Amino acid sequence: MTECYNGIIWGCDMRKSVMLSTMLVVCSLLFSACSNVCIHQNNGITVTSSLTDKPVLVGDIPCTFPLTKEDTSLNILISGYDDLNPEDVYVWKQYEKMTGVKINWTPVASDERKEKIYNVLINQSDIDLIMRCKIKAGLLTQYGESGLILDLSKNDLLKNNAPNCYAYLQSHPDSLASVTNPDGSIYSIPQVNAGAQLRVSRKLFVNKEWLARVDMELPTTTEEFYQLLKAFKEQDANGNGDPDDEIPFCSQDFNSVQDTMFGAFGLANRGQHNQVVDYDETFHHVRLIASTPEYRSYLQYLKKLYSEKLLDNNIFNMTKEQWNNNAINDRIGVFAHTNLANLPADQMDNFVAIDEALSGPDGYKLWTAVRANFHSTGAAVIPASCDRPDLVLKWLDYFWTDEGTLFYHMGIENETFIVNQDGSYDYAPEIYEQMKQNDLSFDDVVATYSPYPGGGNPTVEIAPYFKGGEMAAVPANAAIKLFQYGPKEYWPSFTFTSEENERLSIIESDIQKYCENSRIDFITGKRSLSEWDAYIAQLDELGIAELLSIYQAAVDRYEGMKP
């Protein structure tokens, strides 16, 4: 499936075009060493032989390795997983051998990213690529218009040097819209999540042993969910003899709880990427989620759970240590998360997922914690001071092929992953053994082999090439079923003009802060919901009319981009 050169062609399942098939025949006649499997002739590295005749899910335009015949290096600023040194990550070590490009890594902690990126750009340092730093769209526009980062649309820079990435974006309008500014500029390569298993971002997981002890079924309505939590609280569901140590509904953060509850109240009805606004189906315009009657009903429901201690009363300031302690001591009845990877390995089999959207008190039955065909902006950004943007883009483009994203997430066949008889992929048994022996989480172990844990990856995450926690049977099967209850339309992550960003930086920040503080006050009972009218009046004073007009303009632009 590849054309052969002096080096190597990667990510090249040329399996759709008759013209390319003809080229293969010519190649096989001219070069007897060629085969229909990507073979690395330098260092004997072959990622996999399993992609032959499989449909193209990401990209199949050939990438020639090594990328250069000269001794070349790139300087990359990267936000990794916890404190793990990227030099120790298996995939990065192998990729240096494959590409022939030496990488000088500069790791940055997540809480230091913003300041470090600013200093790199302002001082025009020797950094060639800023990677996995999750730079938000507003900052990208600001940096781009200041000439600090490259516009990848200019001079066909992306098209000519990252043809797989370019082709994927062109064929997925929601992905393209999320990185394209109103003036047509593109300042970053995104992370894309595709397929139901990865687009459904949050699920509800229920302790099945607790479920059996209280002799109840999985809930299908918010009322049944309440009754289940109440039973967990009152019936010593963990069976340890202490009737007061159960936490019926717990999570590592409140936003995960909110994501799983919104749909039952008809909120976030255009999907995951816009948590501030959604769509008024009656009056056909953008609305502020936190100002709707449905949002008031949602707050009332959460207040009920909180006041009866069915929802963890530490939910607004949960620490990792608290979460781990709750999990280890079997104190959690239900939790909201993407997958089960935040549990100790010996706890994962104790949970099942709710795979039907909960019906709410007003008849809504949606699961709105679903992404567009997209994940996040700012996964890869090239500073304007970089003198080899062509090489950087070629280095990145392999990850936008089927083989490249498999390599990025799972490594090399028979070393870090295996191919099952049904053609699916799984990590090598030794990796799972490390989790058990060292009592480590899935992400803790996989992060030493693949750079993907923690997110912000400049690639497409899609089954079967991704084997993260979302692909385990329980979350994957739930996601496929929950996807059926998703919104009828998904909005991308919107981009804005510099003038719009300037206004949003002022009014949206104030509105979000006020809404978040009020949300806590309403749920905890510090503020009564009888003050709702005063709350709405304050929102009006903060400028929701202008906020909505800016978002409406973004929606109108997106509608204009559709084929």
mmCIF file of C-alpha atoms in Angstrom, residues 283 331 340 386 514 531 548:
data_model
loop_
_atom_site.group_PDB
_atom_site.id
_atom_site.type_symbol
_atom_site.label_atom_id
_atom_site.label_comp_id
_atom_site.label_asym_id
_atom_site.label_seq_id
_atom_site.Cartn_x
_atom_site.Cartn_y
_atom_site.Cartn_z
ATOM 1 C CA PHE A 283 -37.880 31.745 19.237
ATOM 2 C CA ARG A 331 -17.650 5.161 49.372
ATOM 3 C CA LEU A 340 -13.308 4.469 34.480
ATOM 4 C CA CYS A 386 10.350 29.235 13.716
ATOM 5 C CA TYR A 514 -21.244 35.694 38.299
ATOM 6 C CA GLU A 531 -34.151 35.581 44.309
ATOM 7 C CA LEU A 548 -25.822 37.023 22.786
#
